[in-house]
XYZ file of N, CA and C in Angstrom:
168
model
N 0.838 -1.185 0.000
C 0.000 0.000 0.000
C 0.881 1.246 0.000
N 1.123 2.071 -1.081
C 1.662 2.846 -0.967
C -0.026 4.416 -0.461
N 1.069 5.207 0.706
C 0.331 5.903 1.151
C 1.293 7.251 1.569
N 0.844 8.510 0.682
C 1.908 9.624 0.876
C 1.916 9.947 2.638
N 2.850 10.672 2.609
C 2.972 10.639 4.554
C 2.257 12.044 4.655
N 1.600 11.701 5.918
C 0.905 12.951 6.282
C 1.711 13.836 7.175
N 2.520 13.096 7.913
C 3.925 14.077 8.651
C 3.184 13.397 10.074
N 2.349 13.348 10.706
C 2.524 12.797 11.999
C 1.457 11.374 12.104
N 2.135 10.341 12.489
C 1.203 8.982 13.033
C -0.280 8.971 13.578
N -0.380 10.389 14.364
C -1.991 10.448 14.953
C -2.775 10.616 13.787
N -2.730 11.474 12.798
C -3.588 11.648 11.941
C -3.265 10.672 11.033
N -2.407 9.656 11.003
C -2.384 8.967 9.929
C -3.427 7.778 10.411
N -3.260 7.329 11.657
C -4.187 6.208 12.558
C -6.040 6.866 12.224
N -6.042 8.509 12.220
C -7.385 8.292 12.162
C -8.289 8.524 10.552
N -7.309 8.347 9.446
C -6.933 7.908 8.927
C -7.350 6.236 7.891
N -7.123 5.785 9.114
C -6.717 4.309 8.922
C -8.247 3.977 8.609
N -9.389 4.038 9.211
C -10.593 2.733 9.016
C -10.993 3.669 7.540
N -10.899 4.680 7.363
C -11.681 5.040 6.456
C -10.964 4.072 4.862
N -9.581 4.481 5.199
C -8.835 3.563 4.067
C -8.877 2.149 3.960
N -9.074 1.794 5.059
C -9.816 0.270 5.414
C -10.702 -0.379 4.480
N -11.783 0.923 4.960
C -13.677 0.502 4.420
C -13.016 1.159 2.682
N -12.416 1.899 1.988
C -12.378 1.957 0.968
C -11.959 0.901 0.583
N -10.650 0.161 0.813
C -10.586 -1.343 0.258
C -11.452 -2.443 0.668
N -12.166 -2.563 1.656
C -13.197 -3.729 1.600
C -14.169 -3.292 0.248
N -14.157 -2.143 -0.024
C -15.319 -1.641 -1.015
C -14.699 -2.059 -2.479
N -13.965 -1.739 -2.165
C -12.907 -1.754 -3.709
C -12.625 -3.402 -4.088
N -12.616 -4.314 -2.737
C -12.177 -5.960 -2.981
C -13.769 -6.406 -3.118
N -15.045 -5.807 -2.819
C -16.269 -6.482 -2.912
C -16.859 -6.305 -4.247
N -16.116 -4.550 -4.743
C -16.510 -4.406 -6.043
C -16.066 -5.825 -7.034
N -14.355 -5.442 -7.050
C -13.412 -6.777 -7.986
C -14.174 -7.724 -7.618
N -14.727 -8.217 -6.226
C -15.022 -9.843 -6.098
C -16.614 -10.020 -7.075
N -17.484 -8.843 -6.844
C -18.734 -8.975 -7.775
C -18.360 -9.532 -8.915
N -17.310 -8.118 -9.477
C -17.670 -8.230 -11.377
C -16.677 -9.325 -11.699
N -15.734 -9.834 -10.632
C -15.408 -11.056 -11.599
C -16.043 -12.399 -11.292
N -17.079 -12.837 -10.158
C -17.994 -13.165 -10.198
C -19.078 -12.966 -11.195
N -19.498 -11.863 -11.571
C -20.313 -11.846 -12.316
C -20.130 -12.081 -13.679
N -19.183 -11.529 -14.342
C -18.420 -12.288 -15.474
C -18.230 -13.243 -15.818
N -17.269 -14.440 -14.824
C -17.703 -15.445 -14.701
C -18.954 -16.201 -15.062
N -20.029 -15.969 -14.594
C -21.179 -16.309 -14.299
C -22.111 -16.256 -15.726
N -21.399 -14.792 -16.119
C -22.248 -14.233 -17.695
C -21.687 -14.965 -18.868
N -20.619 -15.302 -18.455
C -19.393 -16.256 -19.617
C -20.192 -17.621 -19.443
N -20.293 -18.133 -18.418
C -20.877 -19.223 -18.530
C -22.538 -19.517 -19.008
N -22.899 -18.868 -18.411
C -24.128 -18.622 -19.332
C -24.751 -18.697 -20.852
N -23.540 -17.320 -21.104
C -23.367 -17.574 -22.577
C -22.936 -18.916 -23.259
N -21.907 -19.489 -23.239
C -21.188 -20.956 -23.706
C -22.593 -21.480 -23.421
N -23.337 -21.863 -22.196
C -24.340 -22.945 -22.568
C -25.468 -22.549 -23.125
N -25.642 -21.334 -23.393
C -26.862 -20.663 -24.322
C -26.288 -21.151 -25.459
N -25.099 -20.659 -25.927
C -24.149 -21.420 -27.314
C -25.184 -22.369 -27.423
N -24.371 -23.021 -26.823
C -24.269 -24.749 -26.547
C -25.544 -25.550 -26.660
N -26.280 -25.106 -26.330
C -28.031 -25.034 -26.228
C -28.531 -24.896 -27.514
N -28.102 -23.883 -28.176
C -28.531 -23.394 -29.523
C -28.036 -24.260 -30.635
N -26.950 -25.171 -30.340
C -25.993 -25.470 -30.908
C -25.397 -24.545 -32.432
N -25.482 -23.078 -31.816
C -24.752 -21.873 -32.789
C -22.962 -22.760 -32.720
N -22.321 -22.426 -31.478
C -21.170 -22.898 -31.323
C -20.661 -23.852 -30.141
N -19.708 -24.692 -30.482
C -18.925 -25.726 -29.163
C -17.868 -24.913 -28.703
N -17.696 -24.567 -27.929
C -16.589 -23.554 -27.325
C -15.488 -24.951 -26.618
């Protein structure tokens, strides 16, 4: 984690949860859409597949 210095530790600690809750936000976003991608990829192939348009 690079993080520019604020010059003293107290304000960097309070600080800290907010940068926290931005990466839980930021790892739930990534975990959705590549979940969901996933999910839409597969979909598609057996819609393919179903249709028999294409065998992937």
């Amino acid at each position: 984690m690079l993080l520019p210095c604020r010059g003293n530790v107290v304000q960097h600690s309070q600080n800290t949860p907010a940068t926290l809750r931005e990466h839980f936000v930021l790892a739930g976003l990534v975990f959705t859409s590549v979940l969901l991608s996933s999910h839409m990829e597969y979909a598609y192939l057996k819609w393919n597949n179903g249709l028999g348009i294409a065998s992937v």
